Coordinates of C-alpha atoms in Angstrom, one line a residue:
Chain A
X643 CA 0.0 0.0 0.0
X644 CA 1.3 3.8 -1.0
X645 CA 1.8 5.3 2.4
X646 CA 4.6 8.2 4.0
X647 CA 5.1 7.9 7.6
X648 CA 6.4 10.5 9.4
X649 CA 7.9 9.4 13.1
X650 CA 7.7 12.9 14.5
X651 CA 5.1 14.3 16.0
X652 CA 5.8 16.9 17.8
X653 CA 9.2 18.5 18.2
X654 CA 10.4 21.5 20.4
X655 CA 14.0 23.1 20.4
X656 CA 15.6 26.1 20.8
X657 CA 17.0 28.5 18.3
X658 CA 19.9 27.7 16.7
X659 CA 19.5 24.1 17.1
X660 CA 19.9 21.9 14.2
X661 CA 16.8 20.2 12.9
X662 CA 16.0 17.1 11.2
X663 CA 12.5 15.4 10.3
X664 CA 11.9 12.2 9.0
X665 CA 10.0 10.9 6.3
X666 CA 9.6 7.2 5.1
X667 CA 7.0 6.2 2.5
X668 CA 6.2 3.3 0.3
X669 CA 5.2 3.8 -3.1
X670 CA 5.8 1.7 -6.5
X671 CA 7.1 3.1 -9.2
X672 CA 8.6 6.6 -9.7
X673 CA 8.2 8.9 -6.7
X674 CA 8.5 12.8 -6.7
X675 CA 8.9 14.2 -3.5
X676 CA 7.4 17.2 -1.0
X677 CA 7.8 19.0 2.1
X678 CA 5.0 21.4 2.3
X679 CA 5.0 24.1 5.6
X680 CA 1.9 25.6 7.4
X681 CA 3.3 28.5 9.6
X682 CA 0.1 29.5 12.1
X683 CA -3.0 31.0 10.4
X684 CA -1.4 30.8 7.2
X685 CA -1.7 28.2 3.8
X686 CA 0.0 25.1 3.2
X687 CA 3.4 26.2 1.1
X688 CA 5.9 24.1 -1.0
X689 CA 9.2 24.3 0.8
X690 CA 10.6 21.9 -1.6
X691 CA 10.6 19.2 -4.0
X692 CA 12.4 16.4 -5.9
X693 CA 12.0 14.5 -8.7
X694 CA 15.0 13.9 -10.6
X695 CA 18.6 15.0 -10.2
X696 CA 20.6 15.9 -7.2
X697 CA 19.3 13.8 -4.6
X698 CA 20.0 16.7 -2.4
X699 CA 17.7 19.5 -2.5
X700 CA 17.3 22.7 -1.5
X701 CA 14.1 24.6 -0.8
X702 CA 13.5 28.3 0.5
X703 CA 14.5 29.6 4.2
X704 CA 17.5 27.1 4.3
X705 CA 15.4 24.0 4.4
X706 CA 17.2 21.0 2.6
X707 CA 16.2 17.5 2.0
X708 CA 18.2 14.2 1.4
X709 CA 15.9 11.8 -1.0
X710 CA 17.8 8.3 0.2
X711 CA 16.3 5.5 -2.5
X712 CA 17.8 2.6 -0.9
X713 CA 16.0 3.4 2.5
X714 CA 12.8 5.0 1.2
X715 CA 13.6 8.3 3.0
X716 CA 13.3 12.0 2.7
X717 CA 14.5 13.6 5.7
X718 CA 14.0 17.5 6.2
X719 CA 16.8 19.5 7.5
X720 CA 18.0 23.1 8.4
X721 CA 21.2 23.7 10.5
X722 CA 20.2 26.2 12.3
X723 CA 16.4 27.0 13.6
X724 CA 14.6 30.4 14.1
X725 CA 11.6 31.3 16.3
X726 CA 9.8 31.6 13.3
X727 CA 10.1 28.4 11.6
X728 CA 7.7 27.1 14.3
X729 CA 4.8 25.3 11.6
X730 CA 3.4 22.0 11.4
X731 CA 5.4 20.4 8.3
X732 CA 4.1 17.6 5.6
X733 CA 5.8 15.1 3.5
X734 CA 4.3 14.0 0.6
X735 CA 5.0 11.6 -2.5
X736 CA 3.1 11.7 -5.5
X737 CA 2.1 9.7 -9.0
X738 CA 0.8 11.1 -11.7
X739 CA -2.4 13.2 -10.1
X740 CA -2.3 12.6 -6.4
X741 CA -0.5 13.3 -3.9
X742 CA -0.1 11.2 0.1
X743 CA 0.7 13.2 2.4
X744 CA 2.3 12.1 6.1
X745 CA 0.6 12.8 8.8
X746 CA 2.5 16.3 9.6
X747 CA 5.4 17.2 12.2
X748 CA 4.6 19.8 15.0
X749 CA 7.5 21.7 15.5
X750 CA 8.2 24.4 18.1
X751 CA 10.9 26.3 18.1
X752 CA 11.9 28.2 21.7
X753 CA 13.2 31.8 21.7
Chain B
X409 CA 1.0 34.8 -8.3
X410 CA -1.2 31.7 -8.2
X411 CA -4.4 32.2 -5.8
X412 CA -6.7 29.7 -4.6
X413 CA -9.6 31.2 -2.8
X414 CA -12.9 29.4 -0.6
X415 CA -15.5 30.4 -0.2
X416 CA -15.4 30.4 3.4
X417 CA -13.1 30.6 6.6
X418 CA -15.1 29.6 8.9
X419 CA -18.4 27.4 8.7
X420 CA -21.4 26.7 11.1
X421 CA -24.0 24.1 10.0
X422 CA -26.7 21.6 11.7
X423 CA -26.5 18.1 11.0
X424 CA -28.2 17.0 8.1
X425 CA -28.0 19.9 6.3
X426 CA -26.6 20.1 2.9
X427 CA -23.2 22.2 2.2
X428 CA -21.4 23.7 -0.3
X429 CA -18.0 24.8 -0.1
X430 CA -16.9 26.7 -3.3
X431 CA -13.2 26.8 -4.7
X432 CA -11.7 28.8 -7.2
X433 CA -8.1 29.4 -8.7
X434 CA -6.9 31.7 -11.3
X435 CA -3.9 29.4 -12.7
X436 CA -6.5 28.0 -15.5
X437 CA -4.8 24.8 -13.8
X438 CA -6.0 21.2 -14.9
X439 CA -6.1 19.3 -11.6
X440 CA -7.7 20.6 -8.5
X441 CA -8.5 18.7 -5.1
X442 CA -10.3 18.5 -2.2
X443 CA -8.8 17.4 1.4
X444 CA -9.4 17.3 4.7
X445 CA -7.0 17.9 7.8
X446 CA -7.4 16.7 10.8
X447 CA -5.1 16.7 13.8
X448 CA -2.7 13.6 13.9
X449 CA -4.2 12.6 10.4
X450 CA -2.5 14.8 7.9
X451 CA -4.2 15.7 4.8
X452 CA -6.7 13.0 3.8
X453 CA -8.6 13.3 -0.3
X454 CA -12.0 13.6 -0.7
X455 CA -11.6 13.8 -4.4
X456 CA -10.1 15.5 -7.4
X457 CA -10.7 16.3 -10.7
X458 CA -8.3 16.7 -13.9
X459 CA -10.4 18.1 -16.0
X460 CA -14.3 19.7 -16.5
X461 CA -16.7 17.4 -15.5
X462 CA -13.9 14.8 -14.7
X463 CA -13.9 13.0 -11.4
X464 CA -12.1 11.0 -9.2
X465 CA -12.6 9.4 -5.9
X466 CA -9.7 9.8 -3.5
X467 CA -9.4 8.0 0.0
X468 CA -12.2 9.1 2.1
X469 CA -14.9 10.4 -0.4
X470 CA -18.0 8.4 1.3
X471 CA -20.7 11.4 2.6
X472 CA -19.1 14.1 0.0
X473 CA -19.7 14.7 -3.1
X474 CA -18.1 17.6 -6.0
X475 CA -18.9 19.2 -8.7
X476 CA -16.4 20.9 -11.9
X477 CA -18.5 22.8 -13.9
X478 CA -16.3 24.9 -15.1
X479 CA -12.3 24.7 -15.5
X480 CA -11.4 27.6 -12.3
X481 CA -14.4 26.1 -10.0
X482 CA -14.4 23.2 -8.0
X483 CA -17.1 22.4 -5.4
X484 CA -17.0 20.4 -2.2
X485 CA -21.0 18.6 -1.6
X486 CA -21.9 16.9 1.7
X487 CA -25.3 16.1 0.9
X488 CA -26.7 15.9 4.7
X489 CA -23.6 16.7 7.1
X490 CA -22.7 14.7 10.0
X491 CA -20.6 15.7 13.0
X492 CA -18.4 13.5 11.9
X493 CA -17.5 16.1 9.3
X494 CA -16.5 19.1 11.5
X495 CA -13.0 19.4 10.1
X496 CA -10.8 21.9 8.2
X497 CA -11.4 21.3 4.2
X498 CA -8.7 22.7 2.1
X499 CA -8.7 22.8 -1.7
X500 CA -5.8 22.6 -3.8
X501 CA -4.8 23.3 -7.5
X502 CA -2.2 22.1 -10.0
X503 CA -1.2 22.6 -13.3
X504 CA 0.4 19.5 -15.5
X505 CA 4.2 20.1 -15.8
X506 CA 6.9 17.0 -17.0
X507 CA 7.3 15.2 -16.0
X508 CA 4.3 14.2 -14.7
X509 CA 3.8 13.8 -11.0
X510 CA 6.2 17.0 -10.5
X511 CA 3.7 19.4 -9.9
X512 CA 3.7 21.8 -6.7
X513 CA 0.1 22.0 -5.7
X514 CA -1.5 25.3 -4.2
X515 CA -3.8 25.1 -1.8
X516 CA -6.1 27.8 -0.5
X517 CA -6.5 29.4 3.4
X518 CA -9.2 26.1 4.1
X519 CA -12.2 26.3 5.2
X520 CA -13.2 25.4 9.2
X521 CA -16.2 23.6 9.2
X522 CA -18.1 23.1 12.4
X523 CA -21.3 20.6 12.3
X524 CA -23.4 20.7 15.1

């Protein structure tokens, strides 16, 4: 079955610590890659994407992301947290229309 | 500057009555989607369509219906809501870039829906 697990929950730290979130998933055939971000009150944004290529990526606000094949990962990174990178953050795979989406990361990031 | 707009932030409805939440994007995009998100559940589809007066199911589409009448609309049905339906609904839109499947979907400020 096409899933994307997330292990995450919820994750606090203080600024300036480095972060990384996990994502596994489980899909046949070729996979393109998300992390989406929904900062409080505000809409789901991409924060990056793969597909092809460098299986490094980078996306905006210094959020990277390390697509793994041989362990089914896509883990989220950024070296350094701020106060306002404190969102709830979704991985997603997709096919050819739709999209899974994990079940979303709380992070919290303490001034 | 792609926008998605609802029709609706904030929704309050009896059960049993029948609701319409309206979506519309200006990206003359092909695919658009409904979803709901739930706490500890992540997005979950109701359905999408790629196309006028195309359909599909997605993973959760029993009590909803929707309707595409036209390319920039996309309507989310719940014939007689349940309280089992109070949730946020967001809608989404894509265009068809290659290769396929590499699309960045847009999603509008969701709509809060509270059944009582």
């Amino acid at each position: 079955a096409q899933s994307v697990s997330q292990h995450n929950h919820h994750v606090i730290l203080s600024e300036a610590a480095s972060l990384e979130l996990g994502c596994n998933y489980s899909y046949g055939g070729t996979v393109n890659l998300f992390w989406y971000v929904q900062y409080p009150g505000q809409h789901l944004q991409l924060l990056l994407k793969y597909f092809s290529g460098d299986p490094l990526v980078k996306g905006i606000k210094g959020f990277e992301a390390e697509f793994i094949k041989s362990k089914f990962s896509f883990n989220l990174r950024k070296p350094s947290v701020q106060w306002s990178d404190t969102a709830e953050y979704f991985c997603a795979v997709s096919g050819t229309y739709k999209y899974i989406f994990g079940t979303g990361t709380r992070l919290k990031v303490l001034a | 500057d792609v926008k998605v707009t609802q029709s609706s932030r904030y929704l309050v409805k009896r059960t049993g009555e029948k609701v319409f939440l309206e979506c519309v994007q200006d990206m003359d995009h092909e695919n658009m989607f409904w979803y709901r998100q739930d706490p500890g559940l992540g997005l979950r589809l109701i359905y999408f369509s790629y196309d006028v007066k195309m359909k599909e199911k997605g993973d959760i589409p029993e009590g909803y219906s929707v309707s595409r009448e036209k390319k920039e609309r996309f309507s989310l049905i719940l014939e007689s809501a349940s309280t089992n339906q109070t949730s946020m609904y967001l809608c989404a839109s894509s265009g068809l870039q290659l290769p396929l499947g590499s699309y960045e979907q847009y999603f509008g400020p969701g709509t809060r829906l509270t059944v009582t």
